[in-house]
Amino acid sequence: MRQAELVLALIMGLVSASLMWKSAELPVGWIPDEGPGGGAFPFWLSAGMLACCVWILIRWVRNPTGVAADEGPYIAPEARSQIIVVTIALAVMIGLVHIIGVYGAVPLFLVFYLRGLGRHGWKLTTAFAVATPVVTFFFFEAALKITLPKGYTEPLFYPLYDWFM
């Protein structure tokens, strides 16, 4: 576990730095009368991720405690089947994005994950399965003006476009 923490922190740190480098090709600050530049969100999210990686490395060097001190395997053998199931479910969700769109695929995945794998109650599952696409729609489509794939459900969104855009 300790070795995996070091390797993953280094890899994620390099990925963060490269994402910051690439997103800095666009403006990363605030553009007057427009809002954040095209590279702002990826740059600052990557900067936050890089800061977390640096903190992990500092803790790794100083005094490992808890999970960081564990010399056991990174992935327990009994967890491998769950990882495979979640990986397959994510692949199915990504495939469904092209057919029923993000706003149909994400709730289906959340129902499978929360109710099927997590054994959570229907109230929590339904709340997340309904709230997540609604919040995502307003954040991306209405606030940021970034359209997400809708697949064959696109005509259902025309009234919302007329109302919010």
mmCIF file of C-alpha atoms in Angstrom:
data_model
loop_
_atom_site.group_PDB
_atom_site.id
_atom_site.type_symbol
_atom_site.label_atom_id
_atom_site.label_comp_id
_atom_site.label_asym_id
_atom_site.label_seq_id
_atom_site.Cartn_x
_atom_site.Cartn_y
_atom_site.Cartn_z
ATOM 1 C CA MET A 1 0.000 0.000 0.000
ATOM 2 C CA ARG A 2 2.822 2.380 0.875
ATOM 3 C CA GLN A 3 4.572 1.807 -2.439
ATOM 4 C CA ALA A 4 1.305 2.182 -4.377
ATOM 5 C CA GLU A 5 0.624 5.498 -2.634
ATOM 6 C CA LEU A 6 4.005 6.851 -3.731
ATOM 7 C CA VAL A 7 3.680 5.637 -7.330
ATOM 8 C CA LEU A 8 0.122 6.943 -7.733
ATOM 9 C CA ALA A 9 0.977 10.319 -6.175
ATOM 10 C CA LEU A 10 3.879 10.709 -8.609
ATOM 11 C CA ILE A 11 1.803 9.637 -11.632
ATOM 12 C CA MET A 12 -1.142 11.862 -10.690
ATOM 13 C CA GLY A 13 1.238 14.750 -10.020
ATOM 14 C CA LEU A 14 2.706 14.388 -13.511
ATOM 15 C CA VAL A 15 -0.776 14.156 -15.044
ATOM 16 C CA SER A 16 -1.822 17.271 -13.096
ATOM 17 C CA ALA A 17 1.208 19.242 -14.243
ATOM 18 C CA SER A 18 0.678 18.221 -17.869
ATOM 19 C CA LEU A 19 -3.006 19.189 -17.700
ATOM 20 C CA MET A 20 -2.048 22.558 -16.237
ATOM 21 C CA TRP A 21 0.506 23.056 -19.013
ATOM 22 C CA LYS A 22 -1.977 22.165 -21.744
ATOM 23 C CA SER A 23 -4.878 24.191 -20.326
ATOM 24 C CA ALA A 24 -2.606 27.243 -19.946
ATOM 25 C CA GLU A 25 -2.661 27.514 -23.747
ATOM 26 C CA LEU A 26 -6.052 29.156 -23.177
ATOM 27 C CA PRO A 27 -6.703 32.030 -20.758
ATOM 28 C CA VAL A 28 -6.865 30.699 -17.199
ATOM 29 C CA GLY A 29 -7.974 33.886 -15.473
ATOM 30 C CA TRP A 30 -11.112 35.993 -15.488
ATOM 31 C CA ILE A 31 -11.926 37.750 -18.743
ATOM 32 C CA PRO A 32 -13.797 41.029 -18.149
ATOM 33 C CA ASP A 33 -17.406 40.975 -19.369
ATOM 34 C CA GLU A 34 -17.074 37.284 -20.341
ATOM 35 C CA GLY A 35 -16.249 35.216 -17.281
ATOM 36 C CA PRO A 36 -13.583 32.575 -16.763
ATOM 37 C CA GLY A 37 -11.203 31.873 -19.630
ATOM 38 C CA GLY A 38 -11.408 28.645 -21.595
ATOM 39 C CA GLY A 39 -8.599 27.043 -19.627
ATOM 40 C CA ALA A 40 -9.646 28.243 -16.170
ATOM 41 C CA PHE A 41 -11.576 25.224 -14.923
ATOM 42 C CA PRO A 42 -9.130 22.543 -16.099
ATOM 43 C CA PHE A 43 -6.127 24.608 -14.978
ATOM 44 C CA TRP A 44 -7.339 25.315 -11.450
ATOM 45 C CA LEU A 45 -8.767 21.836 -10.926
ATOM 46 C CA SER A 46 -5.419 20.399 -12.014
ATOM 47 C CA ALA A 47 -3.617 22.819 -9.711
ATOM 48 C CA GLY A 48 -5.721 21.580 -6.816
ATOM 49 C CA MET A 49 -4.996 17.991 -7.775
ATOM 50 C CA LEU A 50 -1.262 18.759 -7.964
ATOM 51 C CA ALA A 51 -1.363 20.377 -4.517
ATOM 52 C CA CYS A 52 -3.007 17.238 -3.120
ATOM 53 C CA CYS A 53 -0.334 15.054 -4.748
ATOM 54 C CA VAL A 54 2.421 17.188 -3.237
ATOM 55 C CA TRP A 55 0.770 16.896 0.176
ATOM 56 C CA ILE A 56 0.576 13.097 -0.194
ATOM 57 C CA LEU A 57 4.287 12.990 -1.059
ATOM 58 C CA ILE A 58 5.171 15.178 1.949
ATOM 59 C CA ARG A 59 3.196 12.898 4.276
ATOM 60 C CA TRP A 60 4.764 9.836 2.630
ATOM 61 C CA VAL A 61 8.276 11.128 3.344
ATOM 62 C CA ARG A 62 7.660 12.514 6.842
ATOM 63 C CA ASN A 63 5.853 9.918 8.881
ATOM 64 C CA PRO A 64 3.490 7.430 7.329
ATOM 65 C CA THR A 65 0.479 6.617 9.480
ATOM 66 C CA GLY A 66 -2.670 4.628 8.947
ATOM 67 C CA VAL A 67 -3.174 3.420 5.413
ATOM 68 C CA ALA A 68 0.086 4.993 4.225
ATOM 69 C CA ALA A 69 2.057 2.780 6.633
ATOM 70 C CA ASP A 70 0.315 -0.407 5.515
ATOM 71 C CA GLU A 71 2.704 -2.741 3.720
ATOM 72 C CA GLY A 72 -0.116 -5.041 2.536
ATOM 73 C CA PRO A 73 -1.313 -5.420 -1.052
ATOM 74 C CA TYR A 74 -2.816 -2.396 -2.771
ATOM 75 C CA ILE A 75 -5.959 -4.221 -3.863
ATOM 76 C CA ALA A 76 -7.273 -6.949 -1.608
ATOM 77 C CA PRO A 77 -8.171 -10.123 -3.523
ATOM 78 C CA GLU A 78 -11.791 -9.993 -2.287
ATOM 79 C CA ALA A 79 -12.180 -6.451 -3.716
ATOM 80 C CA ARG A 80 -11.140 -7.370 -7.249
ATOM 81 C CA SER A 81 -14.570 -8.689 -8.239
ATOM 82 C CA GLN A 82 -16.225 -5.434 -7.126
ATOM 83 C CA ILE A 83 -13.705 -3.427 -9.134
ATOM 84 C CA ILE A 84 -14.476 -5.512 -12.219
ATOM 85 C CA VAL A 85 -18.243 -5.049 -11.754
ATOM 86 C CA VAL A 86 -17.899 -1.258 -11.355
ATOM 87 C CA THR A 87 -15.566 -1.060 -14.362
ATOM 88 C CA ILE A 88 -18.073 -2.930 -16.524
ATOM 89 C CA ALA A 89 -20.926 -0.743 -15.218
ATOM 90 C CA LEU A 90 -18.970 2.419 -16.071
ATOM 91 C CA ALA A 91 -18.235 1.087 -19.562
ATOM 92 C CA VAL A 92 -21.939 0.389 -20.078
ATOM 93 C CA MET A 93 -22.802 3.878 -18.813
ATOM 94 C CA ILE A 94 -20.330 5.469 -21.221
ATOM 95 C CA GLY A 95 -21.798 3.415 -24.064
ATOM 96 C CA LEU A 96 -25.313 4.494 -23.096
ATOM 97 C CA VAL A 97 -24.311 8.174 -23.212
ATOM 98 C CA HIS A 98 -24.323 7.947 -27.014
ATOM 99 C CA ILE A 99 -27.783 6.373 -27.040
ATOM 100 C CA ILE A 100 -29.761 7.999 -24.208
ATOM 101 C CA GLY A 101 -27.401 10.831 -23.338
ATOM 102 C CA VAL A 102 -25.699 11.872 -20.136
ATOM 103 C CA TYR A 103 -28.991 12.714 -18.454
ATOM 104 C CA GLY A 104 -30.290 9.186 -18.967
ATOM 105 C CA ALA A 105 -27.104 7.173 -18.476
ATOM 106 C CA VAL A 106 -25.966 8.801 -15.234
ATOM 107 C CA PRO A 107 -29.226 8.142 -13.321
ATOM 108 C CA LEU A 108 -29.217 4.512 -14.462
ATOM 109 C CA PHE A 109 -25.647 4.103 -13.251
ATOM 110 C CA LEU A 110 -26.482 5.767 -9.931
ATOM 111 C CA VAL A 111 -29.455 3.450 -9.385
ATOM 112 C CA PHE A 112 -27.275 0.421 -10.146
ATOM 113 C CA TYR A 113 -24.408 1.639 -7.974
ATOM 114 C CA LEU A 114 -26.319 3.006 -4.984
ATOM 115 C CA ARG A 115 -29.159 0.486 -4.844
ATOM 116 C CA GLY A 116 -27.567 -2.555 -6.445
ATOM 117 C CA LEU A 117 -24.031 -2.449 -5.098
ATOM 118 C CA GLY A 118 -24.362 -0.114 -2.118
ATOM 119 C CA ARG A 119 -27.669 -1.536 -0.860
ATOM 120 C CA HIS A 120 -28.883 1.990 -0.031
ATOM 121 C CA GLY A 121 -32.578 2.699 0.367
ATOM 122 C CA TRP A 122 -34.845 3.879 -2.433
ATOM 123 C CA LYS A 123 -35.182 7.386 -0.957
ATOM 124 C CA LEU A 124 -31.453 8.105 -1.145
ATOM 125 C CA THR A 125 -31.071 6.338 -4.483
ATOM 126 C CA THR A 126 -33.978 8.211 -6.063
ATOM 127 C CA ALA A 127 -32.834 11.538 -4.621
ATOM 128 C CA PHE A 128 -29.365 11.162 -6.137
ATOM 129 C CA ALA A 129 -30.624 9.684 -9.415
ATOM 130 C CA VAL A 130 -32.963 12.658 -9.923
ATOM 131 C CA ALA A 131 -30.884 15.485 -8.435
ATOM 132 C CA THR A 132 -27.595 14.665 -10.179
ATOM 133 C CA PRO A 133 -28.800 15.116 -13.777
ATOM 134 C CA VAL A 134 -30.843 18.196 -12.837
ATOM 135 C CA VAL A 135 -27.871 19.884 -11.141
ATOM 136 C CA THR A 136 -25.592 18.786 -13.986
ATOM 137 C CA PHE A 137 -27.992 20.243 -16.566
ATOM 138 C CA PHE A 138 -28.197 23.623 -14.853
ATOM 139 C CA PHE A 139 -24.445 23.765 -14.243
ATOM 140 C CA PHE A 140 -23.297 22.818 -17.731
ATOM 141 C CA GLU A 141 -26.146 23.759 -20.054
ATOM 142 C CA ALA A 142 -27.621 26.826 -18.365
ATOM 143 C CA ALA A 143 -24.690 28.328 -16.425
ATOM 144 C CA LEU A 144 -21.655 27.411 -18.531
ATOM 145 C CA LYS A 145 -23.440 27.102 -21.895
ATOM 146 C CA ILE A 146 -21.712 23.755 -22.510
ATOM 147 C CA THR A 147 -23.973 21.168 -24.096
ATOM 148 C CA LEU A 148 -23.546 17.570 -23.067
ATOM 149 C CA PRO A 149 -24.446 14.576 -25.252
ATOM 150 C CA LYS A 150 -28.143 13.734 -25.166
ATOM 151 C CA GLY A 151 -28.392 10.936 -27.707
ATOM 152 C CA TYR A 152 -31.912 10.172 -28.857
ATOM 153 C CA THR A 153 -33.384 12.154 -25.938
ATOM 154 C CA GLU A 154 -32.326 15.503 -27.436
ATOM 155 C CA PRO A 155 -35.863 16.540 -28.520
ATOM 156 C CA LEU A 156 -36.997 16.298 -24.905
ATOM 157 C CA PHE A 157 -34.651 19.172 -24.055
ATOM 158 C CA TYR A 158 -35.919 21.652 -26.659
ATOM 159 C CA PRO A 159 -38.464 23.223 -24.261
ATOM 160 C CA LEU A 160 -35.742 23.676 -21.648
ATOM 161 C CA TYR A 161 -33.485 25.328 -24.210
ATOM 162 C CA ASP A 162 -36.279 27.730 -25.114
ATOM 163 C CA TRP A 163 -36.821 28.506 -21.480
ATOM 164 C CA PHE A 164 -33.193 28.912 -20.295
ATOM 165 C CA MET A 165 -31.211 29.929 -23.327
#
